[in-house]
PDB file of C-alpha atoms in Angstrom:
ATOM      1  CA  GLN A   1      -0.034  -0.007   0.025  1.00 60.00           C
ATOM      2  CA  GLN A   2       3.048   2.262   0.383  1.00 71.00           C
ATOM      3  CA  GLN A   3       4.159   1.721  -3.166  1.00 89.00           C
ATOM      4  CA  VAL A   4       4.134   4.182  -6.008  1.00 94.00           C
ATOM      5  CA  LYS A   5       4.143   2.496  -9.405  1.00 95.00           C
ATOM      6  CA  GLN A   6       5.727   4.402 -12.233  1.00 96.00           C
ATOM      7  CA  SER A   7       5.647   3.752 -16.017  1.00 96.00           C
ATOM      8  CA  PRO A   8       7.196   3.554 -18.499  1.00 97.00           C
ATOM      9  CA  GLN A   9      10.677   2.560 -17.362  1.00 95.00           C
ATOM     10  CA  SER A  10      12.175   4.356 -20.358  1.00 96.00           C
ATOM     11  CA  LEU A  11      10.863   6.705 -23.013  1.00 97.00           C
ATOM     12  CA  ILE A  12      12.180   8.037 -26.260  1.00 98.00           C
ATOM     13  CA  VAL A  13      10.564  11.110 -27.707  1.00 98.00           C
ATOM     14  CA  GLN A  14      11.311  13.306 -30.687  1.00 98.00           C
ATOM     15  CA  LYS A  15      12.273  16.920 -30.146  1.00 98.00           C
ATOM     16  CA  GLY A  16       9.116  19.004 -29.965  1.00 98.00           C
ATOM     17  CA  GLY A  17       6.993  16.028 -28.920  1.00 98.00           C
ATOM     18  CA  ILE A  18       5.036  15.381 -25.721  1.00 98.00           C
ATOM     19  CA  SER A  19       6.551  13.164 -23.061  1.00 98.00           C
ATOM     20  CA  ILE A  20       4.049  11.487 -20.729  1.00 98.00           C
ATOM     21  CA  ILE A  21       4.980   9.587 -17.531  1.00 98.00           C
ATOM     22  CA  ASN A  22       2.391   7.906 -15.385  1.00 98.00           C
ATOM     23  CA  CYS A  23       2.271   6.999 -11.685  1.00 98.00           C
ATOM     24  CA  ALA A  24      -0.284   5.181  -9.543  1.00 98.00           C
ATOM     25  CA  TYR A  25      -0.591   4.908  -5.744  1.00 96.00           C
ATOM     26  CA  GLU A  26      -2.724   3.021  -3.230  1.00 94.00           C
ATOM     27  CA  ASN A  27      -2.440   4.941   0.014  1.00 91.00           C
ATOM     28  CA  THR A  28      -5.233   7.570   0.111  1.00 91.00           C
ATOM     29  CA  ALA A  29      -3.461   9.302   2.988  1.00 90.00           C
ATOM     30  CA  PHE A  30      -0.843  10.670   0.570  1.00 92.00           C
ATOM     31  CA  ASP A  31      -1.304  14.414   0.308  1.00 90.00           C
ATOM     32  CA  TYR A  32       1.744  15.639  -1.618  1.00 91.00           C
ATOM     33  CA  PHE A  33       2.812  14.386  -5.027  1.00 94.00           C
ATOM     34  CA  PRO A  34       6.152  15.784  -6.320  1.00 94.00           C
ATOM     35  CA  TRP A  35       8.069  15.010  -9.449  1.00 97.00           C
ATOM     36  CA  TYR A  36      11.888  15.056  -9.276  1.00 96.00           C
ATOM     37  CA  GLN A  37      14.293  15.396 -12.194  1.00 97.00           C
ATOM     38  CA  GLN A  38      17.706  13.818 -12.051  1.00 96.00           C
ATOM     39  CA  PHE A  39      20.632  14.356 -14.450  1.00 95.00           C
ATOM     40  CA  PRO A  40      23.468  11.850 -14.617  1.00 92.00           C
ATOM     41  CA  GLY A  41      25.888  12.243 -11.695  1.00 89.00           C
ATOM     42  CA  LYS A  42      23.612  14.629  -9.861  1.00 92.00           C
ATOM     43  CA  GLY A  43      21.098  14.386  -7.064  1.00 94.00           C
ATOM     44  CA  PRO A  44      17.368  14.638  -7.801  1.00 96.00           C
ATOM     45  CA  ALA A  45      15.843  18.074  -7.864  1.00 95.00           C
ATOM     46  CA  LEU A  46      12.201  19.094  -7.463  1.00 94.00           C
ATOM     47  CA  LEU A  47      10.559  19.814 -10.815  1.00 96.00           C
ATOM     48  CA  ILE A  48       6.950  20.327  -9.955  1.00 95.00           C
ATOM     49  CA  ALA A  49       4.497  19.185  -7.292  1.00 93.00           C
ATOM     50  CA  ILE A  50       0.764  18.961  -6.688  1.00 94.00           C
ATOM     51  CA  ARG A  51      -1.634  18.504  -3.810  1.00 91.00           C
ATOM     52  CA  PRO A  52      -4.806  16.375  -4.195  1.00 91.00           C
ATOM     53  CA  ASP A  53      -7.167  19.332  -3.946  1.00 91.00           C
ATOM     54  CA  VAL A  54      -6.449  20.318  -7.565  1.00 93.00           C
ATOM     55  CA  SER A  55      -6.651  18.293 -10.752  1.00 95.00           C
ATOM     56  CA  GLU A  56      -3.904  19.974 -12.740  1.00 97.00           C
ATOM     57  CA  LYS A  57      -0.829  22.150 -12.189  1.00 96.00           C
ATOM     58  CA  LYS A  58       1.216  23.748 -14.908  1.00 97.00           C
ATOM     59  CA  GLU A  59       4.660  25.335 -14.758  1.00 96.00           C
ATOM     60  CA  GLY A  60       6.031  26.338 -18.086  1.00 97.00           C
ATOM     61  CA  ARG A  61       6.259  23.202 -20.330  1.00 98.00           C
ATOM     62  CA  PHE A  62       5.627  20.857 -17.393  1.00 98.00           C
ATOM     63  CA  THR A  63       2.142  19.836 -16.297  1.00 98.00           C
ATOM     64  CA  ILE A  64       0.944  17.454 -13.587  1.00 97.00           C
ATOM     65  CA  SER A  65      -2.451  15.880 -14.139  1.00 97.00           C
ATOM     66  CA  PHE A  66      -3.991  14.380 -11.006  1.00 96.00           C
ATOM     67  CA  ASN A  67      -6.941  11.938 -10.831  1.00 96.00           C
ATOM     68  CA  LYS A  68      -7.867  11.423  -7.233  1.00 94.00           C
ATOM     69  CA  SER A  69     -10.625   8.853  -7.886  1.00 94.00           C
ATOM     70  CA  ALA A  70      -8.309   6.686  -9.989  1.00 96.00           C
ATOM     71  CA  LYS A  71      -5.340   7.306  -7.611  1.00 96.00           C
ATOM     72  CA  GLN A  72      -3.177   8.185 -10.572  1.00 97.00           C
ATOM     73  CA  PHE A  73      -1.128  11.198 -11.561  1.00 98.00           C
ATOM     74  CA  SER A  74       1.010  11.994 -14.563  1.00 98.00           C
ATOM     75  CA  LEU A  75       3.706  14.332 -15.813  1.00 98.00           C
ATOM     76  CA  HIS A  76       3.403  15.876 -19.218  1.00 98.00           C
ATOM     77  CA  ILE A  77       6.411  17.603 -20.884  1.00 98.00           C
ATOM     78  CA  MET A  78       5.266  19.694 -23.783  1.00 98.00           C
ATOM     79  CA  ASP A  79       7.572  20.618 -26.609  1.00 98.00           C
ATOM     80  CA  SER A  80      10.218  18.187 -25.282  1.00 98.00           C
ATOM     81  CA  GLN A  81      13.832  19.314 -25.715  1.00 98.00           C
ATOM     82  CA  PRO A  82      17.144  17.415 -25.706  1.00 97.00           C
ATOM     83  CA  GLY A  83      17.954  19.198 -22.436  1.00 97.00           C
ATOM     84  CA  ASP A  84      15.010  17.472 -20.865  1.00 98.00           C
ATOM     85  CA  SER A  85      16.773  14.106 -21.239  1.00 98.00           C
ATOM     86  CA  ALA A  86      17.070  12.896 -17.664  1.00 97.00           C
ATOM     87  CA  THR A  87      15.523  10.432 -15.217  1.00 96.00           C
ATOM     88  CA  TYR A  88      12.224  11.465 -13.700  1.00 97.00           C
ATOM     89  CA  PHE A  89      10.823  10.177 -10.418  1.00 96.00           C
ATOM     90  CA  CYS A  90       7.300  10.593  -9.161  1.00 97.00           C
ATOM     91  CA  ALA A  91       6.807  10.421  -5.451  1.00 94.00           C
ATOM     92  CA  ALA A  92       4.149  10.655  -2.743  1.00 93.00           C
ATOM     93  CA  SER A  93       4.153  11.526   0.885  1.00 89.00           C
ATOM     94  CA  THR A  94       1.942  12.240   3.871  1.00 84.00           C
ATOM     95  CA  GLY A  95       2.662  15.653   5.374  1.00 73.00           C
ATOM     96  CA  GLY A  96       5.783  15.801   3.170  1.00 64.00           C
ATOM     97  CA  PHE A  97       7.537  13.796   5.755  1.00 70.00           C
ATOM     98  CA  LYS A  98       8.476  10.328   4.565  1.00 80.00           C
ATOM     99  CA  THR A  99       8.444  10.251   0.775  1.00 88.00           C
ATOM    100  CA  ILE A 100       7.933   7.131  -1.294  1.00 91.00           C
ATOM    101  CA  PHE A 101       9.521   7.279  -4.745  1.00 93.00           C
ATOM    102  CA  GLY A 102       8.569   5.587  -7.958  1.00 94.00           C
ATOM    103  CA  ALA A 103      11.223   3.487  -9.785  1.00 93.00           C
ATOM    104  CA  GLY A 104      12.039   6.265 -12.228  1.00 95.00           C
ATOM    105  CA  THR A 105      11.665   6.892 -15.965  1.00 96.00           C
ATOM    106  CA  ARG A 106      14.686   7.474 -18.207  1.00 96.00           C
ATOM    107  CA  LEU A 107      13.657  10.012 -20.806  1.00 98.00           C
ATOM    108  CA  PHE A 108      15.647  10.540 -23.971  1.00 98.00           C
ATOM    109  CA  VAL A 109      14.687  13.355 -26.336  1.00 98.00           C
ATOM    110  CA  LYS A 110      16.025  12.888 -29.854  1.00 97.00           C
ATOM    111  CA  ALA A 111      17.236  16.014 -31.598  1.00 92.00           C
TER     112      ALA A 111
ATOM    113  CA  ASN B   1      24.561  28.720   0.471  1.00 74.00           C
ATOM    114  CA  ALA B   2      26.284  25.468  -0.522  1.00 83.00           C
ATOM    115  CA  GLY B   3      23.033  23.534   0.121  1.00 94.00           C
ATOM    116  CA  VAL B   4      23.562  19.863   0.877  1.00 96.00           C
ATOM    117  CA  THR B   5      27.097  18.591   0.551  1.00 97.00           C
ATOM    118  CA  GLN B   6      28.295  14.965   0.683  1.00 97.00           C
ATOM    119  CA  THR B   7      31.699  13.411   0.982  1.00 97.00           C
ATOM    120  CA  PRO B   8      33.276  11.426  -0.437  1.00 97.00           C
ATOM    121  CA  LYS B   9      32.056  11.406  -4.033  1.00 96.00           C
ATOM    122  CA  PHE B  10      33.335   7.892  -4.685  1.00 96.00           C
ATOM    123  CA  ARG B  11      34.565   5.020  -2.468  1.00 96.00           C
ATOM    124  CA  ILE B  12      35.581   1.432  -2.902  1.00 97.00           C
ATOM    125  CA  LEU B  13      35.410  -0.807   0.144  1.00 97.00           C
ATOM    126  CA  LYS B  14      36.409  -4.349   0.771  1.00 97.00           C
ATOM    127  CA  ILE B  15      33.882  -6.728   2.320  1.00 97.00           C
ATOM    128  CA  GLY B  16      33.851  -6.334   6.097  1.00 96.00           C
ATOM    129  CA  GLN B  17      35.334  -2.813   6.091  1.00 97.00           C
ATOM    130  CA  SER B  18      33.503   0.109   7.712  1.00 96.00           C
ATOM    131  CA  MET B  19      33.139   3.710   6.663  1.00 96.00           C
ATOM    132  CA  THR B  20      31.147   6.884   7.332  1.00 97.00           C
ATOM    133  CA  LEU B  21      29.411   8.882   4.634  1.00 98.00           C
ATOM    134  CA  GLN B  22      29.327  12.542   5.562  1.00 98.00           C
ATOM    135  CA  CYS B  23      26.375  14.852   4.923  1.00 98.00           C
ATOM    136  CA  THR B  24      26.159  18.548   5.855  1.00 98.00           C
ATOM    137  CA  GLN B  25      23.489  21.163   5.081  1.00 97.00           C
ATOM    138  CA  ASP B  26      23.682  24.904   5.589  1.00 95.00           C
ATOM    139  CA  MET B  27      20.015  25.751   5.224  1.00 93.00           C
ATOM    140  CA  ASN B  28      19.150  25.223   8.905  1.00 92.00           C
ATOM    141  CA  HIS B  29      16.727  22.430   7.908  1.00 93.00           C
ATOM    142  CA  ASN B  30      15.293  20.295  10.643  1.00 92.00           C
ATOM    143  CA  TYR B  31      14.578  17.192   8.532  1.00 93.00           C
ATOM    144  CA  MET B  32      17.386  15.190   7.024  1.00 95.00           C
ATOM    145  CA  TYR B  33      17.277  11.894   5.104  1.00 96.00           C
ATOM    146  CA  TRP B  34      19.534   9.190   3.748  1.00 97.00           C
ATOM    147  CA  TYR B  35      18.502   7.316   0.617  1.00 97.00           C
ATOM    148  CA  ARG B  36      20.121   4.663  -1.504  1.00 97.00           C
ATOM    149  CA  GLN B  37      19.519   4.503  -5.211  1.00 95.00           C
ATOM    150  CA  ASP B  38      19.915   1.197  -7.017  1.00 92.00           C
ATOM    151  CA  PRO B  39      19.455   0.910 -10.864  1.00 81.00           C
ATOM    152  CA  GLY B  40      15.785   0.744 -11.815  1.00 77.00           C
ATOM    153  CA  MET B  41      14.727   0.803  -8.179  1.00 81.00           C
ATOM    154  CA  GLY B  42      14.171   4.460  -7.381  1.00 87.00           C
ATOM    155  CA  LEU B  43      15.177   5.828  -4.056  1.00 93.00           C
ATOM    156  CA  LYS B  44      14.812   3.854  -0.864  1.00 93.00           C
ATOM    157  CA  LEU B  45      14.806   5.608   2.554  1.00 93.00           C
ATOM    158  CA  ILE B  46      17.479   4.326   4.911  1.00 96.00           C
ATOM    159  CA  TYR B  47      17.189   6.571   7.944  1.00 96.00           C
ATOM    160  CA  TYR B  48      15.799   9.994   8.609  1.00 94.00           C
ATOM    161  CA  SER B  49      15.967  12.593  11.372  1.00 95.00           C
ATOM    162  CA  VAL B  50      13.520  15.287  12.462  1.00 91.00           C
ATOM    163  CA  GLY B  51      16.089  17.249  14.407  1.00 92.00           C
ATOM    164  CA  ALA B  52      19.307  17.060  16.471  1.00 94.00           C
ATOM    165  CA  GLY B  53      19.285  13.995  18.621  1.00 94.00           C
ATOM    166  CA  ILE B  54      16.268  12.378  16.921  1.00 95.00           C
ATOM    167  CA  THR B  55      16.613   9.639  14.313  1.00 96.00           C
ATOM    168  CA  ASP B  56      14.425   6.805  13.011  1.00 94.00           C
ATOM    169  CA  LYS B  57      14.559   3.917  10.588  1.00 94.00           C
ATOM    170  CA  GLY B  58      13.274   4.067   7.047  1.00 92.00           C
ATOM    171  CA  GLU B  59      12.510   1.260   4.656  1.00 89.00           C
ATOM    172  CA  VAL B  60      16.007  -0.356   4.434  1.00 94.00           C
ATOM    173  CA  PRO B  61      17.963   0.391   7.615  1.00 96.00           C
ATOM    174  CA  ASN B  62      19.774  -2.936   8.094  1.00 96.00           C
ATOM    175  CA  GLY B  63      23.556  -2.624   7.977  1.00 96.00           C
ATOM    176  CA  TYR B  64      23.518   1.134   8.612  1.00 97.00           C
ATOM    177  CA  ASN B  65      23.601   3.478  11.528  1.00 97.00           C
ATOM    178  CA  VAL B  66      23.110   7.236  11.861  1.00 97.00           C
ATOM    179  CA  SER B  67      23.591   9.987  14.380  1.00 95.00           C
ATOM    180  CA  ARG B  68      22.471  13.633  14.508  1.00 97.00           C
ATOM    181  CA  SER B  69      24.411  15.640  17.030  1.00 96.00           C
ATOM    182  CA  THR B  70      23.933  18.958  15.244  1.00 96.00           C
ATOM    183  CA  THR B  71      21.337  20.440  12.928  1.00 95.00           C
ATOM    184  CA  GLU B  72      23.864  20.660  10.106  1.00 97.00           C
ATOM    185  CA  ASP B  73      25.384  17.145  10.081  1.00 97.00           C
ATOM    186  CA  PHE B  74      23.804  13.768   9.508  1.00 98.00           C
ATOM    187  CA  PRO B  75      26.505  11.059   8.976  1.00 98.00           C
ATOM    188  CA  LEU B  76      25.671   7.565   7.748  1.00 98.00           C
ATOM    189  CA  ARG B  77      27.770   4.723   9.122  1.00 97.00           C
ATOM    190  CA  LEU B  78      28.287   1.412   7.333  1.00 96.00           C
ATOM    191  CA  GLU B  79      29.523  -1.375   9.535  1.00 89.00           C
ATOM    192  CA  LEU B  80      30.857  -4.583   8.027  1.00 94.00           C
ATOM    193  CA  ALA B  81      30.269  -3.560   4.390  1.00 95.00           C
ATOM    194  CA  ALA B  82      28.662  -6.164   2.130  1.00 96.00           C
ATOM    195  CA  PRO B  83      28.371  -6.292  -1.715  1.00 96.00           C
ATOM    196  CA  SER B  84      24.606  -5.693  -1.309  1.00 95.00           C
ATOM    197  CA  GLN B  85      25.463  -2.189  -0.066  1.00 97.00           C
ATOM    198  CA  THR B  86      26.979  -1.259  -3.432  1.00 97.00           C
ATOM    199  CA  SER B  87      24.799   1.742  -4.420  1.00 97.00           C
ATOM    200  CA  VAL B  88      24.634   5.466  -4.821  1.00 97.00           C
ATOM    201  CA  TYR B  89      23.767   7.174  -1.530  1.00 98.00           C
ATOM    202  CA  PHE B  90      21.959  10.489  -1.397  1.00 97.00           C
ATOM    203  CA  CYS B  91      21.468  12.746   1.557  1.00 98.00           C
ATOM    204  CA  ALA B  92      18.573  15.202   1.552  1.00 96.00           C
ATOM    205  CA  SER B  93      17.145  17.864   3.781  1.00 95.00           C
ATOM    206  CA  ARG B  94      13.812  19.676   4.220  1.00 91.00           C
ATOM    207  CA  GLU B  95      12.675  22.594   6.258  1.00 84.00           C
ATOM    208  CA  LEU B  96      10.366  22.010   9.229  1.00 73.00           C
ATOM    209  CA  ALA B  97       7.365  23.967   7.968  1.00 70.00           C
ATOM    210  CA  GLY B  98       6.257  25.451   4.701  1.00 67.00           C
ATOM    211  CA  SER B  99       7.525  23.791   1.510  1.00 71.00           C
ATOM    212  CA  ASP B 100       7.681  20.003   1.438  1.00 80.00           C
ATOM    213  CA  THR B 101      10.557  20.132  -1.058  1.00 87.00           C
ATOM    214  CA  GLN B 102      13.524  17.924  -0.298  1.00 91.00           C
ATOM    215  CA  TYR B 103      16.956  19.202  -1.306  1.00 94.00           C
ATOM    216  CA  PHE B 104      19.371  16.506  -2.357  1.00 96.00           C
ATOM    217  CA  GLY B 105      23.149  16.376  -2.204  1.00 97.00           C
ATOM    218  CA  PRO B 106      25.251  15.219  -5.223  1.00 95.00           C
ATOM    219  CA  GLY B 107      25.532  11.639  -3.937  1.00 96.00           C
ATOM    220  CA  THR B 108      28.260   9.168  -2.948  1.00 97.00           C
ATOM    221  CA  ARG B 109      28.919   6.207  -5.256  1.00 96.00           C
ATOM    222  CA  LEU B 110      29.988   3.292  -3.082  1.00 97.00           C
ATOM    223  CA  THR B 111      31.305  -0.054  -4.352  1.00 96.00           C
ATOM    224  CA  VAL B 112      31.881  -3.023  -2.066  1.00 96.00           C
ATOM    225  CA  LEU B 113      34.102  -5.726  -3.454  1.00 95.00           C
TER     226      LEU B 113
END
């Protein structure tokens, strides 16, 4: 019940395309859903986050869609760029305290 | 601000050796965390601390120990290193109230042979 399931494991997208990464959770007590971006050799960094009282949050080319009833949320990267090539982790936590991470998605954007 | 710093960046240990991974943050954050990252497995919480003198186990604490004597420092101790502890270790911190964002260090890549 503490798991966060993330898919796909890897993703190849053409430059200018839309990248979509999906996550699902079971624990309805989760109240904070961040996405972290990690470049090779670096630590993860917060990209965008959402709370379950809204269904969508957009920051620039990055959008989180949240479906509370289905217990699913997804990251959409519009107009994907080669510089977006990285590993993306979804996560969930209760009170932002102990965070459960998905397994990660390796995104490669072809120029 | 340097943020979260970790030392060393790389380390090779022999089976049975011990070592301490250092983590320091200069943001006056109360919460600190240690994660390990294995390929295709995401990040697993090893130990966490909610303040100086207070620590607790995460998902995968076996084979590790921590201490938190100051707000800034949160070292992770490996006793009797085993090949299963080969991983990349990340330290992170978070402020007590307000944003739930965790700030990660650059990681330590540990190999146990």
